[in-house]
XYZ file of C-alpha atoms in Angstrom:
542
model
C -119.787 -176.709 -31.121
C -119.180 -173.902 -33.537
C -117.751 -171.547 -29.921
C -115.716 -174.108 -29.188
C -114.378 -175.065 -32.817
C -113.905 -171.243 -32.857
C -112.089 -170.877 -29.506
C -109.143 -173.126 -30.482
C -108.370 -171.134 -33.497
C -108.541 -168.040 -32.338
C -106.018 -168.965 -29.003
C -103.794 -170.147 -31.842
C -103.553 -167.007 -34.248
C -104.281 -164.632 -31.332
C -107.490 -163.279 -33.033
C -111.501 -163.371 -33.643
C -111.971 -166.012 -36.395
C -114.588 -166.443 -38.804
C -116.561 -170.028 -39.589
C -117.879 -171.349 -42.295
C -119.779 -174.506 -43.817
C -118.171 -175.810 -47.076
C -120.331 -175.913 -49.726
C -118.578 -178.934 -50.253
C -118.621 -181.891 -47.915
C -115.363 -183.484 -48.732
C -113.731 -180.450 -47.750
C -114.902 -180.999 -44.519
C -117.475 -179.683 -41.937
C -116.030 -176.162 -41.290
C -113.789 -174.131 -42.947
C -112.413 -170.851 -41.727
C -111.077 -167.999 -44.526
C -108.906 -166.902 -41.411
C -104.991 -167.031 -43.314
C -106.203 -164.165 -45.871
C -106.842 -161.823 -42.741
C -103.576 -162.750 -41.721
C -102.356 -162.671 -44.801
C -102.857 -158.849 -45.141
C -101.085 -158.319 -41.787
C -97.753 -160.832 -42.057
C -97.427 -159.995 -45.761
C -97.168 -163.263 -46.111
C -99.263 -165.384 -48.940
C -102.315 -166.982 -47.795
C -101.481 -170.596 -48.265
C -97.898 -170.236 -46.561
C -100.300 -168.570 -43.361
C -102.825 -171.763 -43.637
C -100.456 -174.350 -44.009
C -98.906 -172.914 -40.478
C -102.071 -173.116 -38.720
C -102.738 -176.514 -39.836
C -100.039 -177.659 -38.634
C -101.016 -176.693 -35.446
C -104.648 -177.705 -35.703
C -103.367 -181.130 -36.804
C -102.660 -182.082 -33.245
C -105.892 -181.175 -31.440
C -108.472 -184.299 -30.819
C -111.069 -182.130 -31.382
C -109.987 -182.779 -35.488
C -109.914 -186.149 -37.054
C -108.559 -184.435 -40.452
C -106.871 -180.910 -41.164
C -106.534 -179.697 -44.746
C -105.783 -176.214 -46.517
C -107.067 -175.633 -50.538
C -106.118 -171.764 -51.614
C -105.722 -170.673 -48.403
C -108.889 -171.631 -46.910
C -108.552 -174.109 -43.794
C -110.488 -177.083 -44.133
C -111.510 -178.940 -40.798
C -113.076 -182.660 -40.117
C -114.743 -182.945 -36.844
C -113.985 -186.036 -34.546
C -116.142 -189.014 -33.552
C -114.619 -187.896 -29.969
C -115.479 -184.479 -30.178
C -118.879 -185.251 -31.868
C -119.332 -187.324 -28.410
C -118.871 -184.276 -26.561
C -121.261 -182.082 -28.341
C -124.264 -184.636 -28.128
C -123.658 -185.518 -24.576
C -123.401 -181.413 -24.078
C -126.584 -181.201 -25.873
C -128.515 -183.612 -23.990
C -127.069 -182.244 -20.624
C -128.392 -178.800 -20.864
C -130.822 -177.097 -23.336
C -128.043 -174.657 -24.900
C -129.472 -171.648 -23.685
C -126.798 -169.296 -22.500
C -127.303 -167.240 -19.419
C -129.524 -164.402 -19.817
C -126.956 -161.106 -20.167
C -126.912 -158.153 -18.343
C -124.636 -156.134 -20.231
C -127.119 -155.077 -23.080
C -130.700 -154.186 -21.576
C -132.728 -154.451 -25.070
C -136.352 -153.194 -25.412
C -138.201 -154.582 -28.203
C -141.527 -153.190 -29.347
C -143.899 -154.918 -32.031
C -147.792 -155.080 -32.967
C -148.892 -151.399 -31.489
C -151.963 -151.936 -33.253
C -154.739 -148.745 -32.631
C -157.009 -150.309 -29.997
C -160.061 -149.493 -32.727
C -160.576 -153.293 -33.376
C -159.630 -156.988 -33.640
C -156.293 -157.638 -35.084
C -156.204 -158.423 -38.702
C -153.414 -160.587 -40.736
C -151.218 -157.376 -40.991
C -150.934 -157.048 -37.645
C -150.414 -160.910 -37.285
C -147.365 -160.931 -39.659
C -145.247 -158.316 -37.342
C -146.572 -160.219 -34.145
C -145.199 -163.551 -35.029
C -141.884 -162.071 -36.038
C -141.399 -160.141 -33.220
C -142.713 -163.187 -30.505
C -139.934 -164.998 -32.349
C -137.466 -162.634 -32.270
C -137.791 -161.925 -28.716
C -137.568 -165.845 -28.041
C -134.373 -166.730 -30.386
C -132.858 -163.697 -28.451
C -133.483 -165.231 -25.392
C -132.391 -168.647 -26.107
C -128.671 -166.595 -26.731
C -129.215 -164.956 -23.708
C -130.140 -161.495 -24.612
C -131.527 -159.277 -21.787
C -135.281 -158.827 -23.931
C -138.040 -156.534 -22.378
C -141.195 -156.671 -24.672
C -143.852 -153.920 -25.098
C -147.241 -152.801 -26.938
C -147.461 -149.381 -27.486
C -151.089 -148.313 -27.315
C -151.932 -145.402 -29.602
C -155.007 -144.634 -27.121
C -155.289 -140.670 -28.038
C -155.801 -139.119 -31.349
C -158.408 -139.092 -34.273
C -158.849 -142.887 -33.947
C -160.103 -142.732 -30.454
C -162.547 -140.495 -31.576
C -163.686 -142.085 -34.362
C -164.435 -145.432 -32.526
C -166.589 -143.332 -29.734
C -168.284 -141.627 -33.070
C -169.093 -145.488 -34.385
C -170.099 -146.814 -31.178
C -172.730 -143.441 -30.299
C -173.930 -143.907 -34.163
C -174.525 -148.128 -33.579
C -175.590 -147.389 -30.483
C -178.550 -145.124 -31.126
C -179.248 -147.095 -34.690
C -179.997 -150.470 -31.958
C -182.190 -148.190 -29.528
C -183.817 -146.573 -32.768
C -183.203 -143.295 -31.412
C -184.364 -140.408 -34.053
C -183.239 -138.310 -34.837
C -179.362 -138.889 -34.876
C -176.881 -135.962 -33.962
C -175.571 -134.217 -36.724
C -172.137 -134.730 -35.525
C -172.601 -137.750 -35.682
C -173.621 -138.158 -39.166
C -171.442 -135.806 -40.949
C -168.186 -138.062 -38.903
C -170.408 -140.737 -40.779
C -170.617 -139.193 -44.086
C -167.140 -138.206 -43.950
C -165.909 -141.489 -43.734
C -164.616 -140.951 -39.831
C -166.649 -144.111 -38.465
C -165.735 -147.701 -38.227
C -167.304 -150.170 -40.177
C -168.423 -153.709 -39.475
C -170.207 -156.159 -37.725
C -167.784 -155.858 -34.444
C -168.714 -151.933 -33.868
C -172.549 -153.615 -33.268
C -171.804 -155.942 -30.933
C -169.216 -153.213 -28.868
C -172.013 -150.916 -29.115
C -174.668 -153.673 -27.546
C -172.142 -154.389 -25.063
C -171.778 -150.495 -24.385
C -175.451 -150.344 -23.550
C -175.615 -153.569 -21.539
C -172.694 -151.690 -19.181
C -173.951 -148.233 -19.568
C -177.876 -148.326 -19.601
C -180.291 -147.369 -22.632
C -180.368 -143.934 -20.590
C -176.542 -143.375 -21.453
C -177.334 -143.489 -25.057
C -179.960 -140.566 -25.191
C -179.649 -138.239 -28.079
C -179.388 -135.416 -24.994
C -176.359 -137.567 -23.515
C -174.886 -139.107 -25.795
C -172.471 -136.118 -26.869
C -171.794 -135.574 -23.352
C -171.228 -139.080 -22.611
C -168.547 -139.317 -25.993
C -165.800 -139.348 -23.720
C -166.341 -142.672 -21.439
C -167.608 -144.426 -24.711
C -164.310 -143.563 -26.033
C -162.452 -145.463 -22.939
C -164.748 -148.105 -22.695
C -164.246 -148.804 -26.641
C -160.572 -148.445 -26.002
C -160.484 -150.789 -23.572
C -163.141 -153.299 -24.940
C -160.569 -153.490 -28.542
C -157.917 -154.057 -26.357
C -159.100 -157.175 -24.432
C -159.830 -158.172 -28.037
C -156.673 -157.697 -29.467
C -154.990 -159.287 -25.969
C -157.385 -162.410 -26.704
C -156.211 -162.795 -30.414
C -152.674 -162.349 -29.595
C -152.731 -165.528 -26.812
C -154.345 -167.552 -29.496
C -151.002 -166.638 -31.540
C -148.936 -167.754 -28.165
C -148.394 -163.871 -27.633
C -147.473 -162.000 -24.570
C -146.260 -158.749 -23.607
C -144.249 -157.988 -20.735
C -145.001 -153.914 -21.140
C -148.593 -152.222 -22.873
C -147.712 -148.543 -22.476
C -150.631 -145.786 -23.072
C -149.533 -143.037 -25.692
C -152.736 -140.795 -24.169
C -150.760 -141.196 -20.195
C -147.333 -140.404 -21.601
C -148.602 -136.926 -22.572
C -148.209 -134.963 -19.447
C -144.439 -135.410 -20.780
C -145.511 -133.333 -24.397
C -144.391 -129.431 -22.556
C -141.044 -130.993 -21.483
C -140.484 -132.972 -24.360
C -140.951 -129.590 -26.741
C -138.745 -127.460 -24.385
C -136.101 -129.834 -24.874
C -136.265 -129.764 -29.056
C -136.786 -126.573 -28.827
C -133.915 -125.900 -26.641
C -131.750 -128.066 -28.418
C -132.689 -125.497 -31.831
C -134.348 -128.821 -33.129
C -137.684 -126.930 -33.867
C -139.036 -123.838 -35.201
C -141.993 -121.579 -35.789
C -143.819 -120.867 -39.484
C -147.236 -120.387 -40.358
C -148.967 -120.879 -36.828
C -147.081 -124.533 -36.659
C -144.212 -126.006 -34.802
C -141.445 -127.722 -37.190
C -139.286 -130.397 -36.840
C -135.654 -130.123 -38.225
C -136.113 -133.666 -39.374
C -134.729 -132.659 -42.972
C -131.000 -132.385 -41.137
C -131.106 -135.976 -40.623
C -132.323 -137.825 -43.504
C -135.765 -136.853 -44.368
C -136.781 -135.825 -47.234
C -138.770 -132.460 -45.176
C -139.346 -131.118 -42.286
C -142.039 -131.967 -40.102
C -145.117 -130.485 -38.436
C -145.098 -131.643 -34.582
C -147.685 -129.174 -33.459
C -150.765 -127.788 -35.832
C -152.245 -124.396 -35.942
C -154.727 -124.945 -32.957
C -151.847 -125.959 -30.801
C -152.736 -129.557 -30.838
C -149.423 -131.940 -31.024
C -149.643 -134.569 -34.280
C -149.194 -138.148 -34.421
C -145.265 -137.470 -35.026
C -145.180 -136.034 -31.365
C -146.702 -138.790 -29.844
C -143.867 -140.879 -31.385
C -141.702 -138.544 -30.266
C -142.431 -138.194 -26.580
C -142.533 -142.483 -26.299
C -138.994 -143.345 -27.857
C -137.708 -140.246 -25.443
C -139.665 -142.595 -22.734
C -137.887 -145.616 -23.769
C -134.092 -143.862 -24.215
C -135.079 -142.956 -20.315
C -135.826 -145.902 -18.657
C -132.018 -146.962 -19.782
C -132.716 -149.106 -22.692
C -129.104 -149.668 -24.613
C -130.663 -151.223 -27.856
C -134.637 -150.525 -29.175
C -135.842 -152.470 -31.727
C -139.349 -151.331 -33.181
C -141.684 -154.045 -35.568
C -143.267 -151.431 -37.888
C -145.940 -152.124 -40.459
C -144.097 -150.764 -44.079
C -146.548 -148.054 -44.524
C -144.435 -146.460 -41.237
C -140.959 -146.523 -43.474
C -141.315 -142.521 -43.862
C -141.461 -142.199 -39.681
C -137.799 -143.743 -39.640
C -135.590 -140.541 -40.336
C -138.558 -138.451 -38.371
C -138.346 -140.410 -35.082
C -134.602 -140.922 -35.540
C -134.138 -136.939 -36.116
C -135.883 -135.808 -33.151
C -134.415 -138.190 -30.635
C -130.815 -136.893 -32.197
C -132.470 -133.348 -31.494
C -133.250 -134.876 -27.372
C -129.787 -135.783 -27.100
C -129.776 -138.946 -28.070
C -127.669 -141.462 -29.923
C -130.239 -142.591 -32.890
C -127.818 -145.221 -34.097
C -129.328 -147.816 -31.078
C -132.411 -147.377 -32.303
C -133.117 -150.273 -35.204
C -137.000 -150.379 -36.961
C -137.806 -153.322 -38.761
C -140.497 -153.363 -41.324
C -142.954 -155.755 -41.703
C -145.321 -156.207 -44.989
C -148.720 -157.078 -45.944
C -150.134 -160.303 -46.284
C -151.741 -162.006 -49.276
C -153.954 -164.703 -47.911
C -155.382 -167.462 -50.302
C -157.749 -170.122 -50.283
C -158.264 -172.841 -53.156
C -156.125 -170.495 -55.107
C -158.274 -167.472 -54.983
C -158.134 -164.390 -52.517
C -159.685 -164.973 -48.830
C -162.825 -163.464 -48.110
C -162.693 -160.296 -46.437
C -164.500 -159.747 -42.962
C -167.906 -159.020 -42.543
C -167.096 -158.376 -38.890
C -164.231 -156.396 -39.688
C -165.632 -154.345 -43.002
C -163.097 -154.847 -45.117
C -159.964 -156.735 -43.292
C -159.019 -160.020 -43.347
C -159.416 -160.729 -39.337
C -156.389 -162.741 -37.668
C -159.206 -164.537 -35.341
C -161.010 -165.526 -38.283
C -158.268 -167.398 -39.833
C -157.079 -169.190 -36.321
C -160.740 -170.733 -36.610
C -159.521 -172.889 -39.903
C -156.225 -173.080 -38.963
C -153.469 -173.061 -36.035
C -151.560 -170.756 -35.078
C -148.579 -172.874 -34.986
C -148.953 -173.168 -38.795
C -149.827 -169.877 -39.176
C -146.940 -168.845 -36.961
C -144.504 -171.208 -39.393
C -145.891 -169.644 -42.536
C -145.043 -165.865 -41.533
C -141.855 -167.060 -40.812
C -140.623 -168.898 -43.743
C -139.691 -165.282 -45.442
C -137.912 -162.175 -44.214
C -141.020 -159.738 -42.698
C -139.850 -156.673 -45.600
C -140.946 -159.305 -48.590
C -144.171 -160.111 -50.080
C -145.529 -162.987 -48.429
C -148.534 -164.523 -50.088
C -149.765 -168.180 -49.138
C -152.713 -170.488 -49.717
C -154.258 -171.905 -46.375
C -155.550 -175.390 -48.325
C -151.048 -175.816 -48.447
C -151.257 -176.173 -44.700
C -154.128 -179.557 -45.144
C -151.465 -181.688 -46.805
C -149.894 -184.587 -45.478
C -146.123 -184.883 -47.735
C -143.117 -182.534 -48.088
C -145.162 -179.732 -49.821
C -146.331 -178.810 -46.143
C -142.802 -178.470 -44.418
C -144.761 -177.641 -40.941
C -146.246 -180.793 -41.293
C -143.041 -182.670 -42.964
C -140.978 -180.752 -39.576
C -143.680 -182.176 -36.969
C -143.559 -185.725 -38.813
C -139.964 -186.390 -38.471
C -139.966 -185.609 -34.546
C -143.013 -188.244 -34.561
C -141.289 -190.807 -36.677
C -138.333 -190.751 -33.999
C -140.454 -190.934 -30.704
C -142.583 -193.814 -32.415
C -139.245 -195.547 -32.661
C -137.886 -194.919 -29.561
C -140.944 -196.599 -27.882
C -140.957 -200.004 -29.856
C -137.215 -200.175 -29.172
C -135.993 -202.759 -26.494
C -133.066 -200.687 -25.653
C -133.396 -198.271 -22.451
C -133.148 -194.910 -22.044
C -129.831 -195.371 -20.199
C -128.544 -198.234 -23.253
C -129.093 -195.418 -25.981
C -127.875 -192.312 -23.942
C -124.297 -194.112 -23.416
C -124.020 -195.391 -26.916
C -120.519 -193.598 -28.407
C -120.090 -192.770 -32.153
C -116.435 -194.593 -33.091
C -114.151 -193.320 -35.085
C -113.531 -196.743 -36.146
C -116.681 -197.115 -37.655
C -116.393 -197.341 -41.414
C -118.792 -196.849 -44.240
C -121.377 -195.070 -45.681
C -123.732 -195.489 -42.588
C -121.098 -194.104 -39.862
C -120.484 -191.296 -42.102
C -124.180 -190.617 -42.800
C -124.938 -190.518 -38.762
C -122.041 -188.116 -38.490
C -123.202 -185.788 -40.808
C -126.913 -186.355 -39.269
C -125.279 -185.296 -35.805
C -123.522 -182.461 -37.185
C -126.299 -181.023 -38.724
C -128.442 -181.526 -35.336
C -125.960 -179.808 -33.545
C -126.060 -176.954 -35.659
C -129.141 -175.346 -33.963
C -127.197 -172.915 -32.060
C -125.260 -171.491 -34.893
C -128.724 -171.229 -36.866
C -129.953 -169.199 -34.338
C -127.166 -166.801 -33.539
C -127.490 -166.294 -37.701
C -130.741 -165.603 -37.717
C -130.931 -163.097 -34.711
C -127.980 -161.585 -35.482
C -129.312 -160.780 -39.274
C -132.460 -160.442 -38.564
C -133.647 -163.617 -40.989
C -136.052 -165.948 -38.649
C -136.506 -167.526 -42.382
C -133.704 -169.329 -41.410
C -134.675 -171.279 -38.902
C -137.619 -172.730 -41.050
C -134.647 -173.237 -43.641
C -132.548 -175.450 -40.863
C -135.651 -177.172 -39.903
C -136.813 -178.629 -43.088
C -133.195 -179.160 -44.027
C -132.901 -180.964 -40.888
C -135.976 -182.659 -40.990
C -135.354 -183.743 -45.013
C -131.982 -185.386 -43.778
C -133.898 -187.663 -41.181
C -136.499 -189.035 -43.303
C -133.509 -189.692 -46.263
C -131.581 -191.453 -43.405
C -134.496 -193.080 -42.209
C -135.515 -194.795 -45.152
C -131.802 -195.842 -46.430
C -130.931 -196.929 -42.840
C -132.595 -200.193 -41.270
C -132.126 -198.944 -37.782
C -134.219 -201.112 -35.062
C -132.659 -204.521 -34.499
C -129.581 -203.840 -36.449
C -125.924 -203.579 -34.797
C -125.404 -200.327 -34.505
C -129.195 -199.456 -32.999
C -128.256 -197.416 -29.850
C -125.832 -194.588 -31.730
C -128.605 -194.399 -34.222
C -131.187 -193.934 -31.860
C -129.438 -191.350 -30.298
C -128.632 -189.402 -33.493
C -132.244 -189.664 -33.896
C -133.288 -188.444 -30.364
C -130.523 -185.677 -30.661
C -132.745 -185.099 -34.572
C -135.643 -184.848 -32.536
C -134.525 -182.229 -29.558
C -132.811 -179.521 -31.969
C -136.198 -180.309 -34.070
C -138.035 -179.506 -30.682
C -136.173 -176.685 -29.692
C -135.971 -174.927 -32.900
C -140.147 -175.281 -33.362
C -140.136 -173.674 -29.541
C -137.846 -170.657 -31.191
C -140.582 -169.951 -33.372
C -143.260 -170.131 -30.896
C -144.378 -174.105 -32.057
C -145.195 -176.504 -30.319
C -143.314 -180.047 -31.816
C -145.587 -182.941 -32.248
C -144.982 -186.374 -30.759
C -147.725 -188.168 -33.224
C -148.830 -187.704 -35.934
């Protein structure tokens, strides 16, 4: 609707127009601010520049009604081109084409494989499933991936935890002192899920794996086995979330590519030497210091592992990353962005998003912490009291860099204070009426709004279709500025118009029952698709 609306003007001024949505309604159902762009140009005042477009405008069916106030163009939509639009929509699902001009690689979650994801990690999983599916439905060329930070002083930690729990089951005495003083300095993993790794670490290895004599020996296949025992975890929480990932990508194989990646910086003078370290330049481009990429003993840091996988993903031809980071990452930014500027790179495709903690509630009081987890609210945990597609709907009802904080008992109420469950009632409401109605499938599907049709009811259905068909322009909004939130927003809007036309309307038995039920089956698909954007499911009863 809104690419076609936006088609005709622009063939008539000869340039890219901008739409709008009157804040309004008896201005109309777009407006376009188009005549003070040209105005600037022609030197020519705004409302002489509108009034000469209208004129134009004023002959295409597509308009029923052309205005201009102050400059701004004012435009009523037809019954006849409202007929077009629904019988478009019903024809095809509105997904464009997938494009293969911009190859986009979108990376989100990355979670350390030391243990089952908590509500953190949820927040920046949901966003970036949805993401990746709104950009889809406008046809963006999307490759997901999980980035799993498999090497480093968390790997070693978990096989530390998993020796320690290990031994303490067997009663093994007395314990490596390793092993305790990792303990006592806090480098071990608490919680009840370490246990029950560690008795699943025996059952696979053997009781003898664990002796005191091995077990130091044997640090390094604990380590994998941990790795990969978190990981099935964390795959098994993210399908309960309706989560997959086309790409997981090991930051312990990528490596072998640390002595080429150096050469490179170092080549490009984006490094240097002082005090037994290697530096990155990072200061030149943003941050507030330079950075250490290699310690005294030679051993790269965390920044170089960051390093060496974006120059992975700038080499497999990506045009566009996009990276879901949790906040406490916001200093890595200028770092990452720096040294792949340093590799030759052009830093400005590379876009990190930011996703912030979670306060979880229940009856108005903070949600108990894990005991399986130590001290984490655990994402599995909460999927056990409620679903994921109202979880999913929650994390989405804000932008992913703001607070969120909500109260699970919301998501148990039956009226407009739950919108997932105000959303999901609506779509029911409409396929409950569809299936007492006499008409067919075929009756409805062919019934034509009129522009002939007068009165409050025609105009109310119009402005019920217009808003259904809006959908697409929601979307392309919401990718394009990076505020899901907004498709929560359309929804309940959406779904608030229904039930207000619902109960003002009597709508089986009366005259005009096939264009109403096919406003509200039109209602019910952008209700359906817009849910699937976010990952949901839409209910049929309630």
């Amino acid at each position: 609707m809104f690419a076609s609306i936006k088609n005709i003007i622009s063939e008539i001024v000869g340039q890219e127009v901008v739409l709008e949505l009157p804040k309004n309604k008896d201005f109309g159902h777009i407006a376009t601010p188009i005549a003070f762009s040209l105005a600037k140009i022609k030197k020519l005042p705004p409302t002489q520049i509108a009034q000469e477009i209208c004129a134009k405008l004023e002959s295409k069916a597509e308009f029923s009604k052309v205005s201009q106030v102050n400059g701004y163009i004012n435009l009523t939509l037809s019954a006849e081109f409202f007929h077009h639009c629904i019988q478009s929509a019903f024809e095809n699902t509105l997904t464009q084409k997938k494009s293969q001009q911009e190859k986009i690689l979108l990376e989100y979650v990355s979670a350390n494989p030391t243990g089952p994801l908590h509500i953190g990690h949820a927040r920046g999983a949901v966003y970036g499933d949805s993401l990746k599916r709104v950009g889809e439905y406008l046809g963006k060329n999307i490759t997901t991936e999980y980035y799993i930070n498999d090497a480093g002083a968390q790997m070693d930690k978990l096989a530390y935890s998993l020796a320690l729990s290990g031994l303490r089951i067997l009663d093994a005495s007395p314990l490596p002192q390793i092993l305790l003083e990792a303990e006592e300095a806090g480098e071990t993993y608490k919680g009840e899920y370490i246990a029950k790794a560690a008795q699943d670490a025996i059952s696979h290895f053997g009781k003898d794996f664990f002796l005191l004599k091995n077990i130091i020996s044997n640090l390094e296949q604990l380590r994998d086995f941990g790795k990969n025992l978190m990981l099935e975890i964390i795959k098994t929480d993210l399908e309960r979330l309706h989560i997959c990932f086309d790409n997981f990508v090991s930051e312990k194989s990528l490596y072998t590519q640390w002595e080429n990646t150096l050469k490179e910086l170092k080549s490009n003078n984006g490094v240097y030497d002082k005090d037994s370290k290697i530096w990155l330049k990072s200061s030149q481009f943003g941050d507030e210091k330079d950075r250490v990429v290699v310690r005294e003993n030679g051993e790269p840091t965390y920044l170089a592992g960051d390093i060496i996988y974006h120059r992975y993903k700038y080499k497999r031809g990506f045009d566009r990353l996009i990276n879901i980071w949790g906040a406490d990452h916001h200093g890595y930014i200028p770092r990452v962005k720096a040294s792949m500027e340093f590799l030759g790179f052009d830093s400005s495709r590379l876009e990190v998003l930011l996703a912030q903690m979670v306060s979880l509630l229940k009856e108005g009081k903070p949600y108990k912490m894990s005991k399986r987890a130590g001290n984490f609210i655990l994402i599995g945990e909460v999927l056990d009291e409620i679903s994921a597609d109202e979880l999913r709907f929650v994390f989405l009802t804000k932008k992913p860099d703001t607070h969120l904080e909500f109260d699970i008992d919301m998501l148990s109420k039956e009226d407009a204070s739950n919108p997932i469950f105000y959303i999901n009632y609506a779509n029911a409401r409409i396929h409950t009426m569809c299936a007492k109605s006499s008409l067919s499938e075929g009756e409805i599907l062919s019934a034509k709004l009129e522009s002939s049709q007068e009165g409050k009811e025609n105009s109310d259905i119009m402005e019920l279709a217009f808003l259904a068909l809006l959908l697409p322009r929601i979307a392309e909004m919401a990718y394009e500025e990076r505020s899901l939130q907004k498709i929560c927003e359309y929804l309940k809007n959406l779904s608030s118009a229904y039930h207000g036309f619902y109960n003002a309307t009597k709508i089986l038995g009366s005259k005009n029952e096939a264009i109403y039920l096919k406003i509200s089956k039109l209602v019910s698909l952008s209700i359906t698709q817009g849910l699937s954007l976010l990952g949901i499911k839409a209910k049929t009863k309630m």
